[in-house]
Short mmCIF file of C-alpha atoms and ligand atoms in Angstrom, two decimals:
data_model
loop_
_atom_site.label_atom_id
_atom_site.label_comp_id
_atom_site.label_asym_id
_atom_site.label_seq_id
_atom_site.Cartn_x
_atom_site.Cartn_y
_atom_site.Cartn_z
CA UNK A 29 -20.05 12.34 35.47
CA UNK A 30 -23.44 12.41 36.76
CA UNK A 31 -22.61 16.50 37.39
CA UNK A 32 -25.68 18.99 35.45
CA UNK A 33 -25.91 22.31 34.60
CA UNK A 34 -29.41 23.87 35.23
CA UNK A 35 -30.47 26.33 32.14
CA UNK A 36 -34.14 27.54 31.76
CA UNK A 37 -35.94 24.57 33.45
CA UNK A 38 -33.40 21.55 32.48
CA UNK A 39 -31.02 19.79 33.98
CA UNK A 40 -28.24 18.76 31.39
CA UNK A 41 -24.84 16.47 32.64
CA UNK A 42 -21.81 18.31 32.29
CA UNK A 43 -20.20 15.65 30.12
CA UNK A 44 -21.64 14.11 27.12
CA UNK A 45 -20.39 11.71 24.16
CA UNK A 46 -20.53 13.40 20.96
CA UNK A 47 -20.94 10.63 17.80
CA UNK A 48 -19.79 13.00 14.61
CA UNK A 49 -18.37 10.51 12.33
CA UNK A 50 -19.08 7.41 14.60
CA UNK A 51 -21.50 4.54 12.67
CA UNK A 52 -22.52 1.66 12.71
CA UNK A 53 -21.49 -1.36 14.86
CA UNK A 54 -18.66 0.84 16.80
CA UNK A 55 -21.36 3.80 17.23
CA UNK A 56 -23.61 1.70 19.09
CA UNK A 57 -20.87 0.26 21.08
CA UNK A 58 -19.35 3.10 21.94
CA UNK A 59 -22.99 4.53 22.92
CA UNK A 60 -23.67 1.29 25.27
CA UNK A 61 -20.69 1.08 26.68
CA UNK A 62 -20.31 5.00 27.49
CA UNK A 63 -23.37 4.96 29.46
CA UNK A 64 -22.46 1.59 30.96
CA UNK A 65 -19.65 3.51 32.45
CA UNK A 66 -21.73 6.58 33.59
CA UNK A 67 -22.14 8.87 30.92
CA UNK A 68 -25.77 10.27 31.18
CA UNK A 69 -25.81 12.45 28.08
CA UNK A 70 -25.54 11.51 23.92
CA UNK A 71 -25.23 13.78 21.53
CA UNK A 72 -26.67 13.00 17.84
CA UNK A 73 -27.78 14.93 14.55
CA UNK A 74 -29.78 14.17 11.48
CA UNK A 75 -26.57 15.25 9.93
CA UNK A 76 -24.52 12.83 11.20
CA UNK A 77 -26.14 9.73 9.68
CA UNK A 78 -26.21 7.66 12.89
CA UNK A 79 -29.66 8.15 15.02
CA UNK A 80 -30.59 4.78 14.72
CA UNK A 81 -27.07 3.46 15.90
CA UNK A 82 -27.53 6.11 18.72
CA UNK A 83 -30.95 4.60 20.06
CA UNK A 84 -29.64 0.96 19.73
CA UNK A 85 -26.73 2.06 21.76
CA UNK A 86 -29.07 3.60 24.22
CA UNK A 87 -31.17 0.40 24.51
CA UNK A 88 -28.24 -2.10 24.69
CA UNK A 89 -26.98 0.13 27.87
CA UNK A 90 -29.90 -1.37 29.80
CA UNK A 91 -29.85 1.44 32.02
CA UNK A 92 -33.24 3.51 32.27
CA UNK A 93 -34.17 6.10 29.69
CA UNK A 94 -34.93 9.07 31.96
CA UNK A 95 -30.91 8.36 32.92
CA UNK A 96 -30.37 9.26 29.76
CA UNK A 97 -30.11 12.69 28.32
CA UNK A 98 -30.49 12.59 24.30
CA UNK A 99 -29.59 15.33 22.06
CA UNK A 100 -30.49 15.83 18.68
CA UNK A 101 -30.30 18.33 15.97
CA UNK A 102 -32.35 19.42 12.80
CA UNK A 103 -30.43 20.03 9.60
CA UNK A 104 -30.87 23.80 8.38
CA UNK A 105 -32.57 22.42 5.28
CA UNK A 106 -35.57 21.33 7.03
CA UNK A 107 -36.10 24.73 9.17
CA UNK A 108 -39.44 25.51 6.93
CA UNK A 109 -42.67 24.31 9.51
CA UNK A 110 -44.05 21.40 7.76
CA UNK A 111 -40.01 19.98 7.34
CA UNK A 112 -39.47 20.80 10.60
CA UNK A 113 -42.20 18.76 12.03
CA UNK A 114 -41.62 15.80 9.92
CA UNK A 115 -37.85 15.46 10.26
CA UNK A 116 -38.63 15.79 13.92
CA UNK A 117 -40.97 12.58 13.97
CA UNK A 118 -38.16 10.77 11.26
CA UNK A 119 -35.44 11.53 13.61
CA UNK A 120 -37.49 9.98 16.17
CA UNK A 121 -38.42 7.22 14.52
CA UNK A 122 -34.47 6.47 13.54
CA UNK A 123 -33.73 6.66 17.44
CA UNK A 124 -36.84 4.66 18.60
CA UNK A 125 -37.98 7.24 21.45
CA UNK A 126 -41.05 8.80 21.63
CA UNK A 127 -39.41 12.16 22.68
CA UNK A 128 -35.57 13.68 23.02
CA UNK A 129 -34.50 15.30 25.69
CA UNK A 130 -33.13 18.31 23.48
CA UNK A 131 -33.84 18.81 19.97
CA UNK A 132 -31.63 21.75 18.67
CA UNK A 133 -31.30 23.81 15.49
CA UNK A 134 -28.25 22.70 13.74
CA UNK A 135 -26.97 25.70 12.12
CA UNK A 136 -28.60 29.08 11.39
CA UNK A 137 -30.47 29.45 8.07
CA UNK A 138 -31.10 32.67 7.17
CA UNK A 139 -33.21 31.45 4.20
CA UNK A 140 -36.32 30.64 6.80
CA UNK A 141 -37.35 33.51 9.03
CA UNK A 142 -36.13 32.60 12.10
CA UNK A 143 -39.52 33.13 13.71
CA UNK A 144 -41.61 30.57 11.85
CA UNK A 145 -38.61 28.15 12.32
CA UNK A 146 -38.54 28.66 16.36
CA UNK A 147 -42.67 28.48 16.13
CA UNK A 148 -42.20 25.43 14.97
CA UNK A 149 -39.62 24.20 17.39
CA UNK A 150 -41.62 25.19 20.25
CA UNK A 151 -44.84 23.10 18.87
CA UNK A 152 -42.84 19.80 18.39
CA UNK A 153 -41.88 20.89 21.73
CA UNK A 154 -45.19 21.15 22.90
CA UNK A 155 -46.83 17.68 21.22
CA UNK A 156 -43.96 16.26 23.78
CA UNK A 157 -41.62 15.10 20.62
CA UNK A 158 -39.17 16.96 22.55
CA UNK A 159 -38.24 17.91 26.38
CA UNK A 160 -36.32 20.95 25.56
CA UNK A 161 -35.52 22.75 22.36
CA UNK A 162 -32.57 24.86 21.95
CA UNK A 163 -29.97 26.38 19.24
CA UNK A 164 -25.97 25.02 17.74
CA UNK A 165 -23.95 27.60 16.11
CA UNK A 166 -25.69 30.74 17.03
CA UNK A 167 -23.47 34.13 16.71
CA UNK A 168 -24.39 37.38 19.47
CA UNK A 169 -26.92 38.75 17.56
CA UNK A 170 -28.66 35.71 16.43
CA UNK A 171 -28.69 34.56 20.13
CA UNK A 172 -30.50 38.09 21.14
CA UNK A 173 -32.84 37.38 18.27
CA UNK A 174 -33.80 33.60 18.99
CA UNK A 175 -34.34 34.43 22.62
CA UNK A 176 -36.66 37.48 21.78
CA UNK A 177 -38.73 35.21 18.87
CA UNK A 178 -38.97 31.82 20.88
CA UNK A 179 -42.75 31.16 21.84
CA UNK A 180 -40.84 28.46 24.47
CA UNK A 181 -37.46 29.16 26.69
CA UNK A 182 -34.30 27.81 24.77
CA UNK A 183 -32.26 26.33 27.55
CA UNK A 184 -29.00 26.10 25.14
CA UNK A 185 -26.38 26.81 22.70
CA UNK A 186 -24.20 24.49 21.26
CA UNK A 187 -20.74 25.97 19.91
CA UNK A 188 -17.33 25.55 19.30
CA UNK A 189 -15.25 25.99 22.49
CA UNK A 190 -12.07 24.92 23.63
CA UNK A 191 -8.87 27.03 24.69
CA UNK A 192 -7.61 27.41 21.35
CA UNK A 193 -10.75 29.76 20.58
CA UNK A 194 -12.27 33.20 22.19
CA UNK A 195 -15.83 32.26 22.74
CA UNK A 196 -16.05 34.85 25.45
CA UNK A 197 -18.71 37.29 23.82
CA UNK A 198 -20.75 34.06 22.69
CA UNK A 199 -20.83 32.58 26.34
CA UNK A 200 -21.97 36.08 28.15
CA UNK A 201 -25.01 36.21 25.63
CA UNK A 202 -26.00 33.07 26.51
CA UNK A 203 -25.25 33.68 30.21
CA UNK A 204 -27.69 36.91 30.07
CA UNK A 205 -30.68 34.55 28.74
CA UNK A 206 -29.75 31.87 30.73
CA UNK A 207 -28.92 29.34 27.97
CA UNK A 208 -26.34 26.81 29.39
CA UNK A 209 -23.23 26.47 27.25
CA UNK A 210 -22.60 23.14 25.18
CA UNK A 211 -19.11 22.86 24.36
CA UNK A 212 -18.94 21.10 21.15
CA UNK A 213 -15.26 19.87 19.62
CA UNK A 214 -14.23 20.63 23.03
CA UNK A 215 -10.46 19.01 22.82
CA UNK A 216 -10.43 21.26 19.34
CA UNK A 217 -10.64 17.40 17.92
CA UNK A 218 -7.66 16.15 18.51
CA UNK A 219 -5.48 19.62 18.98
CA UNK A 220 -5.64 19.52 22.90
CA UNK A 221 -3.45 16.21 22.72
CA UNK A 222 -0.36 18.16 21.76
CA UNK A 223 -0.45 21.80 23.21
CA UNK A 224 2.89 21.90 25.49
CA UNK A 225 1.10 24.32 27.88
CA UNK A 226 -1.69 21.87 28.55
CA UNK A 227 0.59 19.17 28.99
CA UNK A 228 2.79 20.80 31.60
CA UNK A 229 -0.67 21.90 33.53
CA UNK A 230 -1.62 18.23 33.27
CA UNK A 231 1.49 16.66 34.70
CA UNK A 232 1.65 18.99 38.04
CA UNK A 233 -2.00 17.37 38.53
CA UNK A 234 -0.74 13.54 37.16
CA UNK A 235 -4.17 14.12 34.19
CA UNK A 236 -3.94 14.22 30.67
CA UNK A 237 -3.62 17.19 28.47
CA UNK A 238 -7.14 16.17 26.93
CA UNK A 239 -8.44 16.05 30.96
CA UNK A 240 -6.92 19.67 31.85
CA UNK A 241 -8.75 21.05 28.30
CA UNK A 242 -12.19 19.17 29.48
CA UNK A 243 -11.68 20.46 32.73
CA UNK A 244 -11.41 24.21 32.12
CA UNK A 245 -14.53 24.30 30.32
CA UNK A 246 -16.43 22.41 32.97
CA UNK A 247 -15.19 24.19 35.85
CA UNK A 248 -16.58 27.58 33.67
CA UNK A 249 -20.09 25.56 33.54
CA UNK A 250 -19.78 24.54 30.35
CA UNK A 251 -20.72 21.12 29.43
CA UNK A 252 -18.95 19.03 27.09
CA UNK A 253 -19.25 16.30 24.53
CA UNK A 254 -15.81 15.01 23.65
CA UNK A 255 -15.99 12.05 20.51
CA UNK A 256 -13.76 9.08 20.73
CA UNK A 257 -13.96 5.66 18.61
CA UNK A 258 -12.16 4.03 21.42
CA UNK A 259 -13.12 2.59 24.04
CA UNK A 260 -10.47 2.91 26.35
CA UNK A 261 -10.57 6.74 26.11
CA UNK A 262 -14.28 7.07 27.30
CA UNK A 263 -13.21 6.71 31.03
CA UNK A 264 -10.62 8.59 31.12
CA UNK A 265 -12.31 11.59 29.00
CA UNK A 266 -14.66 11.59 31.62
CA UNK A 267 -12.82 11.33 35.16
CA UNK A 268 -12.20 15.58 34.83
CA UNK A 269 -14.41 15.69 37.94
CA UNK A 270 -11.46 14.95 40.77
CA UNK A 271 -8.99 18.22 40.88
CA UNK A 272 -9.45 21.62 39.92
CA UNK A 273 -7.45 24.18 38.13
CA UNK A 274 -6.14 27.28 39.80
CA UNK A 275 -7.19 30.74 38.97
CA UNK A 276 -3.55 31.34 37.73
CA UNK A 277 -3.70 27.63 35.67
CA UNK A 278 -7.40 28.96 34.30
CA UNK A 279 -6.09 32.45 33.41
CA UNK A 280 -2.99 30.64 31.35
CA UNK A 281 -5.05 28.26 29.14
CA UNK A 282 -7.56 30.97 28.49
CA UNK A 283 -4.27 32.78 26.78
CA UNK A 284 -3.99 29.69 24.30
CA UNK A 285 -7.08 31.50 21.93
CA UNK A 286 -6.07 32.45 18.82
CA UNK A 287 -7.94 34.68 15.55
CA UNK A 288 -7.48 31.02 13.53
CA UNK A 289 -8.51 28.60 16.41
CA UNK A 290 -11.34 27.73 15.10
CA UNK A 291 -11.50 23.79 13.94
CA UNK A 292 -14.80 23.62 12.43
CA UNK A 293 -15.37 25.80 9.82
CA UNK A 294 -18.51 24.59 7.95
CA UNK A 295 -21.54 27.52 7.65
CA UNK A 296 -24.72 26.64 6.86
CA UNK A 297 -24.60 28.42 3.35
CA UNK A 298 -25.48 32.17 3.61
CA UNK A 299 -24.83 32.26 7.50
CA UNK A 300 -24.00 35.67 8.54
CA UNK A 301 -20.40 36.63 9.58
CA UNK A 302 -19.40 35.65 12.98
CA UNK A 303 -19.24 38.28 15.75
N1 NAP B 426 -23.32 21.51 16.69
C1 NAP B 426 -22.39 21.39 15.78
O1 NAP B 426 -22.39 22.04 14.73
C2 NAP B 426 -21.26 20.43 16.03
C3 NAP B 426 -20.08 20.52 15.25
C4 NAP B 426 -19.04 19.65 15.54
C5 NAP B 426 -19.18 18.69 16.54
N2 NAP B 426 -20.34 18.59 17.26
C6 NAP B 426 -20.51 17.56 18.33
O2 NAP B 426 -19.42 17.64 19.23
C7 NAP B 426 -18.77 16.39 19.32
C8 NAP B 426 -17.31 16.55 19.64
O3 NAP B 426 -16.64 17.29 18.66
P1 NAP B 426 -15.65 16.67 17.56
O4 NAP B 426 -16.04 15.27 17.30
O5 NAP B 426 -15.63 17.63 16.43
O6 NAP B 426 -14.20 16.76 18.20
P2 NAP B 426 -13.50 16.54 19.62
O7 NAP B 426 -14.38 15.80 20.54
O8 NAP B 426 -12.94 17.85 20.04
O9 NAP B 426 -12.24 15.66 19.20
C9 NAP B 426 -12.36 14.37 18.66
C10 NAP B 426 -10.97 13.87 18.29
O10 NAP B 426 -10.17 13.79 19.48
C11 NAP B 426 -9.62 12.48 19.60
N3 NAP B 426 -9.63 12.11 21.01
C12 NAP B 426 -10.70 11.95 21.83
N4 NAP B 426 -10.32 11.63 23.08
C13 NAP B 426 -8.97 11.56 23.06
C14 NAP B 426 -8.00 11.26 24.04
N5 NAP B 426 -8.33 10.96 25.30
N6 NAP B 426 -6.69 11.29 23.66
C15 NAP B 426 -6.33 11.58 22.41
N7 NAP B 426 -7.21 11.89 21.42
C16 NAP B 426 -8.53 11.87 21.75
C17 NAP B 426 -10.54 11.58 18.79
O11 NAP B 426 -9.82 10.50 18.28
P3 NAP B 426 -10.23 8.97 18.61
O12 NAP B 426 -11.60 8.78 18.08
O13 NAP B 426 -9.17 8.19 17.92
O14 NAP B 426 -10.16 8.85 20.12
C18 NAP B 426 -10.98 12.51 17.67
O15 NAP B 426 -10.05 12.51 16.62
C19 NAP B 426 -19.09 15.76 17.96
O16 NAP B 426 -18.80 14.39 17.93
C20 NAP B 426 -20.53 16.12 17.79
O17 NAP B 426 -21.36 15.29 18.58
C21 NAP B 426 -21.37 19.45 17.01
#
């Protein structure tokens, strides 16, 4: 669990709890107890209504905060400079840290030039609100762009991935700029439970069908945030680190993408057609 990726100068653990729809009293639990049991990296948004609940979570833990790797994302509405800045210090503020470890752009806006909005990512970056700054939901092109505009490295991406969808294109760009790979909805929320060909992989290795999906994004290098409200999945979403998957076992799950895999299908209004 304690396993990183290296991208651009940090150091982010390969597995991470995501907290979309998780509030109140159970999101702080689930925080606390999550990094009670070794998870070393949280992953917020503005969006999702629950920074506060995230950085009570953190505290309860106990453990230290440089442990701790905290993500958080700013809402496409606030990409202007001046909004930028000051939903950086409110999200802040909601968490109770002086700085997050990453601080991303939710979703692309092509409302804001891209190149005052990254200007201004890279100075909250700078007055130390945030350790590393990076991008969620970025197409090919819009990767190439963001690299080429940032005034500081962006050491990620954070997209869908998960065997049910082709994210090969996507992860090369980021591998050419050398942007690690956040894998967000990685068990294609909920999906990964069921596929037969999952299951079978998972039973010749006595893991779940949930591990072996986990599994075959980690052992690509890409990290990933799987959500639960219960506490008795946490552990088990997380031990993915004792066997490996064959090249043949790799090459079969791979086959599971599909043209209508995709699970999340929210765009930022105006966002340009995906690749
Ligand atoms: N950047 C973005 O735009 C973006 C978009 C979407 C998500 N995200 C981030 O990525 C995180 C993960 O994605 P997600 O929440 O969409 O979906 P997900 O993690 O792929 O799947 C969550 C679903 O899987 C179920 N589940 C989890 N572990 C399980 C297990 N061991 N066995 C059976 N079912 C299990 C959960 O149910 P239970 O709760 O009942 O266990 C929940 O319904 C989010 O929470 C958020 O932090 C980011």
């Amino acid at each position: 669990m304690t396993e990183t990726i290296e991208a651009n100068g940090a150091r982010i653990p390969l597995v991470g709890l995501g907290t979309w729809e998780l509030g109140g009293r159970t999101c702080a639990r689930l925080v606390e107890q999550a990094l009670r049991l070794g998870y070393r990296h949280v992953d917020t948004a503005q969006i999702y209504d629950n920074e506060r609940e995230v950085g009570e979570g953190v505290r309860a833990s106990g453990g230290r905060r440089a442990d701790v790797f905290v993500t958080t994302k700013i809402w496409p509405s606030h990409f202007k400079p001046r909004d930028l800045e000051r939903s950086a210090k409110e999200s802040l503020a909601r968490l109770r840290l002086p700085e997050v470890d990453l601080l991303l752009l939710h979703w692309p806006n092509p409302h804001v030039p891209l190149a005052e909005t990254l200007g201004a990512l890279a100075k909250v970056k700078r007055e130390g609100l945030a350790r590393h700054i990076g991008i969620s939901n970025f197409n090919v092109r819009l990767i190439e762009e963001a690299v080429r505009l940032s005034p500081e490295p962006l050491v990620c991406n954070q997209v869908e991935a998960h065997p049910f969808l082709d994210q090969t294109k996507v992860i090369e760009a980021c591998r050419r700029h050398g942007l690690a790979v956040v894998a967000y909805s990685p068990i294609a929320r909920g999906q990964a439970v069921r596929d037969p060909v999952l299951i079978e992989i998972g039973k010749a290795h006595g893991k779940s069908a949930v591990q072996v999906c986990l599994r075959w994004l980690v052992q690509q290098g890409i990290a990933v945030i799987p959500r639960t409200a219960k506490i008795e999945r946490l552990e088990s979403n997380a031990a993915i680190f004792d066997f490996a998957l064959s090249d043949d076992e790799m090459a079969r799950i791979a086959r599971l993408a599909h043209p209508r895999g995709r699970v999340v299908n929210f765009a930022f209004s105006g966002t340009p057609e995906w690749d």
